[in-house]
Amino acid sequence: MRGDRYTLTAPTAPSTARLAREFVTATLVAAERRLLIEPARLCVSDTVANVVRHARVPELTVEMTVRAENVVVAVRDDDPGRLPWPRQAVGERGGDGRGLALVRRLSHASGVTWVWDGLDVVGKQVWFELRECAALAV
């Protein structure tokens, strides 16, 4: 279950969400997994935007693992003290606070895992798994 792994490291800047969308698009085109492009772009955009907005780190990493049966995308930051959690949508249009709910809705599975260095927690990854059969239903 190893798969091919691709990595993008970028600063936590507002433009990084666009870079991450282009990265997942290019990776999925190269892997001939075009049905997953739209859900991957939406999910990675929201997870990267959460890191840019809430984590207090200079950079983040987007890691993609492409396997025959699925694609897993993980957005890592090195701020273990600030955990992501679902929030209520804010405002009349509800733009803020829906990111994790959208990721859960569009993905086959999703979650948060700790990043360890020996016995020390050094960061976290918000990840989501996409499968082509689920992409057809979106």
CSV table of N, CA, C and O in Angstrom, one decimal:
chain,number,residue,atom,x,y,z
A,1,MET,N,0.8,-1.2,0.0
A,1,MET,CA,0.0,0.0,0.0
A,1,MET,C,0.9,1.3,0.0
A,1,MET,O,0.4,2.3,0.5
A,2,ARG,N,2.0,1.2,-0.5
A,2,ARG,CA,2.9,2.4,-0.5
A,2,ARG,C,2.5,3.5,-1.4
A,2,ARG,O,2.2,4.5,-1.0
A,3,GLY,N,2.4,3.2,-2.7
A,3,GLY,CA,2.1,4.3,-3.6
A,3,GLY,C,3.2,5.2,-4.0
A,3,GLY,O,4.3,5.1,-3.4
A,4,ASP,N,2.9,6.1,-4.9
A,4,ASP,CA,3.8,7.2,-5.2
A,4,ASP,C,3.6,8.4,-4.4
A,4,ASP,O,2.4,8.8,-4.2
A,5,ARG,N,4.6,9.0,-3.8
A,5,ARG,CA,4.5,10.1,-2.9
A,5,ARG,C,5.1,11.4,-3.5
A,5,ARG,O,6.2,11.4,-4.1
A,6,TYR,N,4.3,12.5,-3.4
A,6,TYR,CA,4.7,13.8,-4.0
A,6,TYR,C,4.6,14.8,-2.8
A,6,TYR,O,3.7,14.7,-2.0
A,7,THR,N,5.5,15.8,-2.8
A,7,THR,CA,5.6,16.7,-1.7
A,7,THR,C,5.8,18.1,-2.2
A,7,THR,O,6.6,18.4,-3.1
A,8,LEU,N,5.0,19.1,-1.6
A,8,LEU,CA,5.2,20.5,-1.8
A,8,LEU,C,5.4,21.2,-0.4
A,8,LEU,O,4.6,21.0,0.5
A,9,THR,N,6.5,21.9,-0.3
A,9,THR,CA,6.7,22.7,0.9
A,9,THR,C,6.6,24.2,0.5
A,9,THR,O,7.2,24.6,-0.5
A,10,ALA,N,5.8,25.0,1.3
A,10,ALA,CA,5.6,26.4,0.9
A,10,ALA,C,5.4,27.2,2.1
A,10,ALA,O,5.1,26.7,3.2
A,11,PRO,N,5.6,28.5,2.0
A,11,PRO,CA,5.4,29.4,3.2
A,11,PRO,C,3.9,29.5,3.5
A,11,PRO,O,3.0,29.3,2.7
A,12,THR,N,3.6,29.8,4.8
A,12,THR,CA,2.2,30.0,5.1
A,12,THR,C,1.8,31.4,4.8
A,12,THR,O,1.7,32.3,5.6
A,13,ALA,N,1.5,31.6,3.5
A,13,ALA,CA,1.1,32.9,2.9
A,13,ALA,C,-0.3,32.7,2.2
A,13,ALA,O,-0.6,31.6,1.8
A,14,PRO,N,-1.0,33.7,2.1
A,14,PRO,CA,-2.3,33.6,1.4
A,14,PRO,C,-2.3,33.0,0.0
A,14,PRO,O,-3.2,32.2,-0.4
A,15,SER,N,-1.2,33.2,-0.7
A,15,SER,CA,-1.1,32.6,-2.1
A,15,SER,C,-0.8,31.1,-2.1
A,15,SER,O,-0.9,30.5,-3.1
A,16,THR,N,-0.5,30.6,-0.9
A,16,THR,CA,-0.1,29.1,-0.9
A,16,THR,C,-1.3,28.2,-1.2
A,16,THR,O,-1.1,27.1,-1.7
A,17,ALA,N,-2.5,28.7,-0.9
A,17,ALA,CA,-3.7,27.8,-1.2
A,17,ALA,C,-3.8,27.6,-2.7
A,17,ALA,O,-4.0,26.5,-3.2
A,18,ARG,N,-3.5,28.7,-3.5
A,18,ARG,CA,-3.4,28.6,-5.0
A,18,ARG,C,-2.3,27.6,-5.4
A,18,ARG,O,-2.5,26.8,-6.3
A,19,LEU,N,-1.2,27.8,-4.8
A,19,LEU,CA,0.0,26.8,-5.1
A,19,LEU,C,-0.4,25.4,-4.9
A,19,LEU,O,-0.1,24.5,-5.7
A,20,ALA,N,-1.1,25.2,-3.7
A,20,ALA,CA,-1.5,23.8,-3.4
A,20,ALA,C,-2.5,23.3,-4.4
A,20,ALA,O,-2.5,22.1,-4.7
A,21,ARG,N,-3.4,24.1,-4.8
A,21,ARG,CA,-4.4,23.6,-5.8
A,21,ARG,C,-3.7,23.2,-7.1
A,21,ARG,O,-4.1,22.2,-7.7
A,22,GLU,N,-2.8,24.0,-7.5
A,22,GLU,CA,-2.1,23.7,-8.7
A,22,GLU,C,-1.2,22.5,-8.6
A,22,GLU,O,-1.1,21.7,-9.5
A,23,PHE,N,-0.6,22.3,-7.4
A,23,PHE,CA,0.2,21.1,-7.1
A,23,PHE,C,-0.7,19.8,-7.2
A,23,PHE,O,-0.3,18.8,-7.9
A,24,VAL,N,-1.9,19.8,-6.5
A,24,VAL,CA,-2.7,18.6,-6.6
A,24,VAL,C,-3.2,18.4,-8.0
A,24,VAL,O,-3.3,17.2,-8.5
A,25,THR,N,-3.5,19.5,-8.7
A,25,THR,CA,-4.0,19.3,-10.1
A,25,THR,C,-3.0,18.7,-11.0
A,25,THR,O,-3.3,17.7,-11.7
A,26,ALA,N,-1.8,19.2,-10.9
A,26,ALA,CA,-0.7,18.7,-11.8
A,26,ALA,C,-0.4,17.2,-11.4
A,26,ALA,O,-0.2,16.4,-12.3
A,27,THR,N,-0.4,16.9,-10.1
A,27,THR,CA,-0.1,15.5,-9.7
A,27,THR,C,-1.2,14.6,-10.2
A,27,THR,O,-0.9,13.5,-10.7
A,28,LEU,N,-2.5,15.0,-10.1
A,28,LEU,CA,-3.6,14.1,-10.5
A,28,LEU,C,-3.6,14.0,-12.0
A,28,LEU,O,-4.0,12.9,-12.5
A,29,VAL,N,-3.3,15.0,-12.7
A,29,VAL,CA,-3.2,14.9,-14.2
A,29,VAL,C,-2.1,13.9,-14.6
A,29,VAL,O,-2.3,13.0,-15.4
A,30,ALA,N,-1.0,14.1,-14.0
A,30,ALA,CA,0.2,13.2,-14.3
A,30,ALA,C,-0.2,11.7,-13.9
A,30,ALA,O,0.3,10.8,-14.6
A,31,ALA,N,-1.0,11.5,-12.9
A,31,ALA,CA,-1.3,10.2,-12.4
A,31,ALA,C,-2.6,9.6,-13.2
A,31,ALA,O,-3.0,8.5,-12.9
A,32,GLU,N,-3.1,10.4,-14.1
A,32,GLU,CA,-4.3,10.1,-14.8
A,32,GLU,C,-5.5,9.8,-13.9
A,32,GLU,O,-6.2,8.8,-14.1
A,33,ARG,N,-5.7,10.7,-12.9
A,33,ARG,CA,-6.8,10.6,-12.0
A,33,ARG,C,-7.6,11.9,-12.0
A,33,ARG,O,-8.0,12.5,-11.0
A,34,ARG,N,-8.0,12.3,-13.2
A,34,ARG,CA,-8.7,13.5,-13.4
A,34,ARG,C,-10.0,13.7,-12.7
A,34,ARG,O,-10.4,14.8,-12.4
A,35,LEU,N,-10.7,12.6,-12.4
A,35,LEU,CA,-12.0,12.6,-11.7
A,35,LEU,C,-11.8,13.2,-10.3
A,35,LEU,O,-12.8,13.7,-9.7
A,36,LEU,N,-10.7,13.1,-9.8
A,36,LEU,CA,-10.4,13.6,-8.4
A,36,LEU,C,-10.0,15.0,-8.3
A,36,LEU,O,-9.8,15.5,-7.2
A,37,ILE,N,-9.8,15.7,-9.4
A,37,ILE,CA,-9.2,17.0,-9.4
A,37,ILE,C,-10.1,18.0,-8.6
A,37,ILE,O,-9.6,18.7,-7.7
A,38,GLU,N,-11.4,18.1,-8.9
A,38,GLU,CA,-12.2,19.1,-8.3
A,38,GLU,C,-12.3,18.9,-6.8
A,38,GLU,O,-12.1,19.8,-6.0
A,39,PRO,N,-12.6,17.7,-6.3
A,39,PRO,CA,-12.7,17.5,-4.8
A,39,PRO,C,-11.3,17.7,-4.2
A,39,PRO,O,-11.3,18.3,-3.1
A,40,ALA,N,-10.3,17.3,-4.8
A,40,ALA,CA,-8.9,17.5,-4.3
A,40,ALA,C,-8.6,19.0,-4.2
A,40,ALA,O,-8.1,19.5,-3.1
A,41,ARG,N,-8.9,19.8,-5.2
A,41,ARG,CA,-8.7,21.2,-5.2
A,41,ARG,C,-9.5,21.9,-4.0
A,41,ARG,O,-8.9,22.8,-3.3
A,42,LEU,N,-10.7,21.6,-3.9
A,42,LEU,CA,-11.5,22.2,-2.8
A,42,LEU,C,-11.0,21.8,-1.4
A,42,LEU,O,-10.8,22.7,-0.6
A,43,CYS,N,-10.7,20.5,-1.2
A,43,CYS,CA,-10.3,20.1,0.1
A,43,CYS,C,-8.9,20.6,0.4
A,43,CYS,O,-8.7,21.1,1.6
A,44,VAL,N,-7.9,20.6,-0.5
A,44,VAL,CA,-6.6,21.1,-0.2
A,44,VAL,C,-6.6,22.6,0.0
A,44,VAL,O,-5.9,23.1,0.9
A,45,SER,N,-7.5,23.3,-0.7
A,45,SER,CA,-7.6,24.8,-0.5
A,45,SER,C,-8.1,25.1,0.9
A,45,SER,O,-7.5,26.0,1.6
A,46,ASP,N,-9.1,24.4,1.4
A,46,ASP,CA,-9.6,24.6,2.7
A,46,ASP,C,-8.6,24.2,3.8
A,46,ASP,O,-8.4,25.0,4.8
A,47,THR,N,-7.9,23.1,3.7
A,47,THR,CA,-7.0,22.7,4.7
A,47,THR,C,-5.7,23.6,4.7
A,47,THR,O,-5.3,24.0,5.8
A,48,VAL,N,-5.3,24.0,3.6
A,48,VAL,CA,-4.1,25.0,3.6
A,48,VAL,C,-4.6,26.3,4.1
A,48,VAL,O,-3.8,26.9,4.9
A,49,ALA,N,-5.7,26.8,3.8
A,49,ALA,CA,-6.2,28.1,4.3
A,49,ALA,C,-6.3,28.0,5.8
A,49,ALA,O,-6.0,29.0,6.5
A,50,ASN,N,-6.7,26.9,6.4
A,50,ASN,CA,-6.8,26.8,7.8
A,50,ASN,C,-5.4,26.9,8.5
A,50,ASN,O,-5.3,27.6,9.5
A,51,VAL,N,-4.4,26.3,7.9
A,51,VAL,CA,-3.0,26.4,8.4
A,51,VAL,C,-2.6,27.9,8.3
A,51,VAL,O,-2.0,28.4,9.3
A,52,VAL,N,-2.8,28.5,7.2
A,52,VAL,CA,-2.4,29.9,7.0
A,52,VAL,C,-3.0,30.8,8.0
A,52,VAL,O,-2.4,31.7,8.6
A,53,ARG,N,-4.3,30.5,8.2
A,53,ARG,CA,-5.1,31.4,9.1
A,53,ARG,C,-4.8,31.1,10.6
A,53,ARG,O,-4.8,32.1,11.4
A,54,HIS,N,-4.7,29.9,11.0
A,54,HIS,CA,-4.7,29.5,12.4
A,54,HIS,C,-3.3,29.1,13.0
A,54,HIS,O,-3.1,29.3,14.2
A,55,ALA,N,-2.5,28.4,12.2
A,55,ALA,CA,-1.2,27.9,12.8
A,55,ALA,C,-0.2,29.0,12.8
A,55,ALA,O,-0.2,29.9,12.0
A,56,ARG,N,0.7,28.9,13.7
A,56,ARG,CA,1.7,29.9,13.9
A,56,ARG,C,3.0,29.3,13.5
A,56,ARG,O,3.9,29.1,14.3
A,57,VAL,N,3.2,29.1,12.2
A,57,VAL,CA,4.4,28.5,11.6
A,57,VAL,C,4.8,29.2,10.4
A,57,VAL,O,3.9,29.8,9.7
A,58,PRO,N,6.0,29.1,10.0
A,58,PRO,CA,6.5,29.8,8.8
A,58,PRO,C,6.2,29.1,7.5
A,58,PRO,O,6.1,29.7,6.4
A,59,GLU,N,6.0,27.7,7.6
A,59,GLU,CA,5.8,27.0,6.4
A,59,GLU,C,4.9,25.8,6.6
A,59,GLU,O,4.6,25.4,7.8
A,60,LEU,N,4.4,25.2,5.6
A,60,LEU,CA,3.5,24.0,5.6
A,60,LEU,C,4.0,23.1,4.5
A,60,LEU,O,4.7,23.5,3.6
A,61,THR,N,3.5,21.8,4.6
A,61,THR,CA,3.8,20.8,3.6
A,61,THR,C,2.6,20.1,3.2
A,61,THR,O,1.7,19.8,4.0
A,62,VAL,N,2.4,20.0,1.9
A,62,VAL,CA,1.3,19.2,1.3
A,62,VAL,C,2.0,18.0,0.7
A,62,VAL,O,2.9,18.0,-0.1
A,63,GLU,N,1.5,16.8,1.2
A,63,GLU,CA,2.0,15.5,0.7
A,63,GLU,C,0.9,14.7,0.1
A,63,GLU,O,-0.2,14.6,0.7
A,64,MET,N,1.1,14.2,-1.1
A,64,MET,CA,0.1,13.4,-1.8
A,64,MET,C,0.7,12.0,-1.9
A,64,MET,O,1.8,11.8,-2.3
A,65,THR,N,-0.1,11.0,-1.6
A,65,THR,CA,0.2,9.6,-1.9
A,65,THR,C,-0.8,9.1,-2.9
A,65,THR,O,-2.0,9.1,-2.6
A,66,VAL,N,-0.3,8.6,-4.1
A,66,VAL,CA,-1.2,8.1,-5.1
A,66,VAL,C,-1.1,6.6,-5.2
A,66,VAL,O,0.0,6.1,-5.4
A,67,ARG,N,-2.2,5.9,-5.0
A,67,ARG,CA,-2.3,4.5,-5.1
A,67,ARG,C,-3.3,4.1,-6.1
A,67,ARG,O,-4.1,4.9,-6.5
A,68,ALA,N,-3.4,2.8,-6.5
A,68,ALA,CA,-4.3,2.4,-7.4
A,68,ALA,C,-5.8,2.6,-6.9
A,68,ALA,O,-6.6,3.0,-7.7
A,69,GLU,N,-6.0,2.4,-5.6
A,69,GLU,CA,-7.4,2.5,-5.1
A,69,GLU,C,-7.7,3.8,-4.5
A,69,GLU,O,-8.9,4.1,-4.3
A,70,ASN,N,-6.8,4.7,-4.2
A,70,ASN,CA,-7.1,6.0,-3.6
A,70,ASN,C,-6.0,7.0,-3.8
A,70,ASN,O,-4.9,6.6,-4.2
A,71,VAL,N,-6.3,8.2,-3.4
A,71,VAL,CA,-5.3,9.3,-3.3
A,71,VAL,C,-5.4,9.9,-1.9
A,71,VAL,O,-6.6,10.2,-1.5
A,72,VAL,N,-4.3,10.0,-1.1
A,72,VAL,CA,-4.4,10.6,0.2
A,72,VAL,C,-3.6,11.9,0.1
A,72,VAL,O,-2.4,11.9,-0.3
A,73,VAL,N,-4.2,13.0,0.6
A,73,VAL,CA,-3.5,14.3,0.7
A,73,VAL,C,-3.5,14.7,2.1
A,73,VAL,O,-4.5,14.6,2.8
A,74,ALA,N,-2.3,15.1,2.6
A,74,ALA,CA,-2.1,15.5,4.0
A,74,ALA,C,-1.4,16.9,4.0
A,74,ALA,O,-0.5,17.1,3.2
A,75,VAL,N,-2.0,17.8,4.8
A,75,VAL,CA,-1.4,19.1,4.9
A,75,VAL,C,-0.8,19.1,6.3
A,75,VAL,O,-1.5,19.0,7.3
A,76,ARG,N,0.5,19.3,6.4
A,76,ARG,CA,1.2,19.3,7.7
A,76,ARG,C,1.7,20.7,8.1
A,76,ARG,O,2.1,21.5,7.2
A,77,ASP,N,1.6,20.9,9.4
A,77,ASP,CA,2.2,22.1,10.0
A,77,ASP,C,2.9,21.7,11.2
A,77,ASP,O,2.5,20.6,11.8
A,78,ASP,N,3.8,22.4,11.7
A,78,ASP,CA,4.6,22.1,12.9
A,78,ASP,C,4.2,22.9,14.1
A,78,ASP,O,5.0,23.3,14.9
A,79,ASP,N,2.9,23.0,14.3
A,79,ASP,CA,2.3,23.7,15.4
A,79,ASP,C,1.4,22.7,16.1
A,79,ASP,O,0.1,22.7,15.9
A,80,PRO,N,1.9,21.8,17.0
A,80,PRO,CA,1.1,20.8,17.6
A,80,PRO,C,0.1,21.3,18.7
A,80,PRO,O,-0.8,20.7,19.1
A,81,GLY,N,0.3,22.6,19.1
A,81,GLY,CA,-0.6,23.1,20.1
A,81,GLY,C,-1.9,23.7,19.7
A,81,GLY,O,-2.8,23.9,20.5
A,82,ARG,N,-2.1,23.9,18.4
A,82,ARG,CA,-3.3,24.4,17.9
A,82,ARG,C,-4.0,23.4,17.0
A,82,ARG,O,-3.6,23.2,15.8
A,83,LEU,N,-5.0,22.7,17.6
A,83,LEU,CA,-5.7,21.7,16.9
A,83,LEU,C,-6.8,22.2,16.0
A,83,LEU,O,-7.5,23.1,16.4
A,84,PRO,N,-7.0,21.6,14.9
A,84,PRO,CA,-8.2,22.0,14.1
A,84,PRO,C,-9.4,21.4,14.7
A,84,PRO,O,-9.4,20.3,15.2
A,85,TRP,N,-10.5,22.1,14.6
A,85,TRP,CA,-11.8,21.6,15.0
A,85,TRP,C,-12.9,22.2,14.2
A,85,TRP,O,-12.8,23.3,13.8
A,86,PRO,N,-14.0,21.4,14.0
A,86,PRO,CA,-15.1,22.0,13.3
A,86,PRO,C,-15.8,23.1,14.1
A,86,PRO,O,-15.9,23.0,15.3
A,87,ARG,N,-16.1,24.2,13.3
A,87,ARG,CA,-16.8,25.3,14.0
A,87,ARG,C,-18.1,25.6,13.2
A,87,ARG,O,-18.3,25.1,12.1
A,88,GLN,N,-18.9,26.4,13.9
A,88,GLN,CA,-20.2,26.8,13.2
A,88,GLN,C,-19.8,27.8,12.2
A,88,GLN,O,-18.9,28.6,12.3
A,89,ALA,N,-20.5,27.8,11.1
A,89,ALA,CA,-20.3,28.8,10.0
A,89,ALA,C,-20.6,30.2,10.6
A,89,ALA,O,-21.5,30.4,11.4
A,90,VAL,N,-19.8,31.1,10.2
A,90,VAL,CA,-19.9,32.5,10.6
A,90,VAL,C,-20.5,33.4,9.6
A,90,VAL,O,-20.1,33.3,8.4
A,91,GLY,N,-21.4,34.3,9.9
A,91,GLY,CA,-21.9,35.3,9.0
A,91,GLY,C,-23.1,34.7,8.2
A,91,GLY,O,-23.4,33.6,8.2
A,92,GLU,N,-23.7,35.7,7.5
A,92,GLU,CA,-24.9,35.4,6.7
A,92,GLU,C,-24.6,34.3,5.6
A,92,GLU,O,-25.4,33.4,5.4
A,93,ARG,N,-23.5,34.5,4.9
A,93,ARG,CA,-23.1,33.6,3.8
A,93,ARG,C,-22.4,32.3,4.3
A,93,ARG,O,-22.3,31.4,3.6
A,94,GLY,N,-22.0,32.3,5.6
A,94,GLY,CA,-21.4,31.2,6.2
A,94,GLY,C,-20.0,30.7,5.5
A,94,GLY,O,-19.7,29.5,5.5
A,95,GLY,N,-19.2,31.7,5.1
A,95,GLY,CA,-17.9,31.3,4.5
A,95,GLY,C,-16.9,30.8,5.4
A,95,GLY,O,-16.2,29.8,5.2
A,96,ASP,N,-16.8,31.3,6.6
A,96,ASP,CA,-15.9,30.9,7.6
A,96,ASP,C,-16.5,29.7,8.4
A,96,ASP,O,-17.7,29.7,8.7
A,97,GLY,N,-15.7,28.8,8.8
A,97,GLY,CA,-16.2,27.7,9.7
A,97,GLY,C,-16.7,26.5,9.0
A,97,GLY,O,-17.1,25.5,9.6
A,98,ARG,N,-16.7,26.4,7.6
A,98,ARG,CA,-17.2,25.3,6.9
A,98,ARG,C,-16.1,24.4,6.3
A,98,ARG,O,-16.5,23.3,5.7
A,99,GLY,N,-14.9,24.7,6.5
A,99,GLY,CA,-13.8,24.0,5.8
A,99,GLY,C,-13.7,22.6,6.1
A,99,GLY,O,-13.7,21.7,5.2
A,100,LEU,N,-13.6,22.2,7.4
A,100,LEU,CA,-13.5,20.8,7.8
A,100,LEU,C,-14.8,20.0,7.4
A,100,LEU,O,-14.7,18.8,7.0
A,101,ALA,N,-15.9,20.6,7.6
A,101,ALA,CA,-17.2,19.9,7.2
A,101,ALA,C,-17.2,19.7,5.7
A,101,ALA,O,-17.6,18.6,5.3
A,102,LEU,N,-16.7,20.6,4.9
A,102,LEU,CA,-16.6,20.4,3.4
A,102,LEU,C,-15.7,19.3,3.1
A,102,LEU,O,-16.0,18.4,2.3
A,103,VAL,N,-14.5,19.2,3.8
A,103,VAL,CA,-13.5,18.2,3.5
A,103,VAL,C,-14.1,16.8,3.9
A,103,VAL,O,-14.0,15.9,3.1
A,104,ARG,N,-14.8,16.7,5.0
A,104,ARG,CA,-15.5,15.5,5.4
A,104,ARG,C,-16.5,15.0,4.3
A,104,ARG,O,-16.7,13.9,4.0
A,105,ARG,N,-17.3,16.0,3.8
A,105,ARG,CA,-18.3,15.7,2.8
A,105,ARG,C,-17.8,15.2,1.5
A,105,ARG,O,-18.3,14.3,0.9
A,106,LEU,N,-16.7,15.8,1.0
A,106,LEU,CA,-16.1,15.5,-0.3
A,106,LEU,C,-15.2,14.3,-0.3
A,106,LEU,O,-14.9,13.8,-1.4
A,107,SER,N,-14.7,13.9,0.8
A,107,SER,CA,-13.7,12.9,0.9
A,107,SER,C,-14.3,11.5,1.3
A,107,SER,O,-15.4,11.5,1.9
A,108,HIS,N,-13.6,10.5,1.0
A,108,HIS,CA,-14.0,9.1,1.4
A,108,HIS,C,-13.8,9.0,2.9
A,108,HIS,O,-14.5,8.3,3.6
A,109,ALA,N,-12.6,9.6,3.4
A,109,ALA,CA,-12.3,9.6,4.8
A,109,ALA,C,-11.4,10.8,5.0
A,109,ALA,O,-10.8,11.3,4.1
A,110,SER,N,-11.3,11.2,6.3
A,110,SER,CA,-10.5,12.3,6.6
A,110,SER,C,-10.2,12.3,8.1
A,110,SER,O,-10.8,11.6,8.9
A,111,GLY,N,-9.2,13.1,8.5
A,111,GLY,CA,-8.8,13.1,10.0
A,111,GLY,C,-7.6,13.9,10.2
A,111,GLY,O,-7.1,14.7,9.4
A,112,VAL,N,-7.2,13.9,11.5
A,112,VAL,CA,-6.0,14.6,11.9
A,112,VAL,C,-5.1,13.6,12.6
A,112,VAL,O,-5.5,12.8,13.4
A,113,THR,N,-3.8,13.6,12.3
A,113,THR,CA,-2.8,12.8,13.0
A,113,THR,C,-1.7,13.6,13.5
A,113,THR,O,-1.4,14.7,12.9
A,114,TRP,N,-1.1,13.2,14.6
A,114,TRP,CA,0.1,13.8,15.1
A,114,TRP,C,1.3,13.5,14.3
A,114,TRP,O,1.4,12.4,13.8
A,115,VAL,N,2.3,14.4,14.3
A,115,VAL,CA,3.6,14.1,13.7
A,115,VAL,C,4.6,14.0,14.8
A,115,VAL,O,4.6,15.0,15.7
A,116,TRP,N,5.3,12.9,14.9
A,116,TRP,CA,6.2,12.7,16.0
A,116,TRP,C,7.7,12.8,15.6
A,116,TRP,O,8.0,12.4,14.4
A,117,ASP,N,8.5,13.2,16.5
A,117,ASP,CA,10.0,13.1,16.4
A,117,ASP,C,10.4,12.3,17.6
A,117,ASP,O,10.5,13.0,18.7
A,118,GLY,N,10.6,11.1,17.5
A,118,GLY,CA,10.9,10.2,18.7
A,118,GLY,C,9.7,10.2,19.6
A,118,GLY,O,8.6,9.8,19.2
A,119,LEU,N,9.8,10.7,20.8
A,119,LEU,CA,8.7,10.7,21.8
A,119,LEU,C,8.0,12.1,21.8
A,119,LEU,O,7.2,12.3,22.7
A,120,ASP,N,8.5,13.0,21.0
A,120,ASP,CA,7.9,14.4,21.0
A,120,ASP,C,6.9,14.6,19.9
A,120,ASP,O,7.3,14.3,18.7
A,121,VAL,N,5.8,15.2,20.2
A,121,VAL,CA,4.9,15.6,19.1
A,121,VAL,C,5.4,17.0,18.6
A,121,VAL,O,5.6,17.9,19.3
A,122,VAL,N,5.6,17.0,17.3
A,122,VAL,CA,6.2,18.2,16.6
A,122,VAL,C,5.3,18.9,15.6
A,122,VAL,O,5.6,19.9,15.1
A,123,GLY,N,4.1,18.3,15.4
A,123,GLY,CA,3.2,18.9,14.5
A,123,GLY,C,2.0,18.0,14.3
A,123,GLY,O,1.7,17.1,15.1
A,124,LYS,N,1.2,18.4,13.3
A,124,LYS,CA,0.0,17.6,13.0
A,124,LYS,C,-0.2,17.6,11.5
A,124,LYS,O,0.3,18.5,10.7
A,125,GLN,N,-1.0,16.7,11.0
A,125,GLN,CA,-1.4,16.6,9.6
A,125,GLN,C,-2.9,16.5,9.5
A,125,GLN,O,-3.5,15.6,10.2
A,126,VAL,N,-3.5,17.3,8.7
A,126,VAL,CA,-4.9,17.1,8.4
A,126,VAL,C,-4.9,16.4,7.0
A,126,VAL,O,-4.3,16.9,6.1
A,127,TRP,N,-5.6,15.3,7.0
A,127,TRP,CA,-5.5,14.5,5.8
A,127,TRP,C,-6.9,14.1,5.3
A,127,TRP,O,-7.9,14.2,6.0
A,128,PHE,N,-7.0,13.8,4.0
A,128,PHE,CA,-8.2,13.3,3.4
A,128,PHE,C,-7.9,12.3,2.3
A,128,PHE,O,-6.9,12.4,1.7
A,129,GLU,N,-8.8,11.4,2.2
A,129,GLU,CA,-8.6,10.3,1.2
A,129,GLU,C,-9.7,10.5,0.1
A,129,GLU,O,-10.9,10.7,0.5
A,130,LEU,N,-9.3,10.4,-1.1
A,130,LEU,CA,-10.3,10.5,-2.2
A,130,LEU,C,-10.2,9.2,-3.0
A,130,LEU,O,-9.2,8.6,-3.2
A,131,ARG,N,-11.4,8.8,-3.5
A,131,ARG,CA,-11.5,7.6,-4.3
A,131,ARG,C,-12.4,7.9,-5.5
A,131,ARG,O,-13.3,8.7,-5.4
A,132,GLU,N,-12.1,7.4,-6.6
A,132,GLU,CA,-12.8,7.8,-7.9
A,132,GLU,C,-14.3,7.4,-7.8
A,132,GLU,O,-15.1,8.1,-8.3
A,133,CYS,N,-14.6,6.3,-7.2
A,133,CYS,CA,-16.0,5.9,-7.1
A,133,CYS,C,-16.8,7.0,-6.3
A,133,CYS,O,-17.9,7.3,-6.6
A,134,ALA,N,-16.2,7.6,-5.2
A,134,ALA,CA,-16.8,8.6,-4.5
A,134,ALA,C,-16.9,9.9,-5.3
A,134,ALA,O,-17.9,10.7,-5.2
A,135,ALA,N,-15.9,10.2,-6.1
A,135,ALA,CA,-15.9,11.4,-6.9
A,135,ALA,C,-17.0,11.4,-7.9
A,135,ALA,O,-17.5,12.5,-8.2
A,136,LEU,N,-17.4,10.3,-8.4
A,136,LEU,CA,-18.5,10.2,-9.3
A,136,LEU,C,-19.8,10.6,-8.7
A,136,LEU,O,-20.7,11.1,-9.4
A,137,ALA,N,-19.9,10.4,-7.4
A,137,ALA,CA,-21.2,10.7,-6.7
A,137,ALA,C,-21.3,12.2,-6.3
A,137,ALA,O,-22.4,12.7,-6.0
A,138,VAL,N,-20.2,13.0,-6.4
A,138,VAL,CA,-20.2,14.4,-6.0
A,138,VAL,C,-20.9,15.2,-7.0
A,138,VAL,O,-20.8,15.1,-8.1
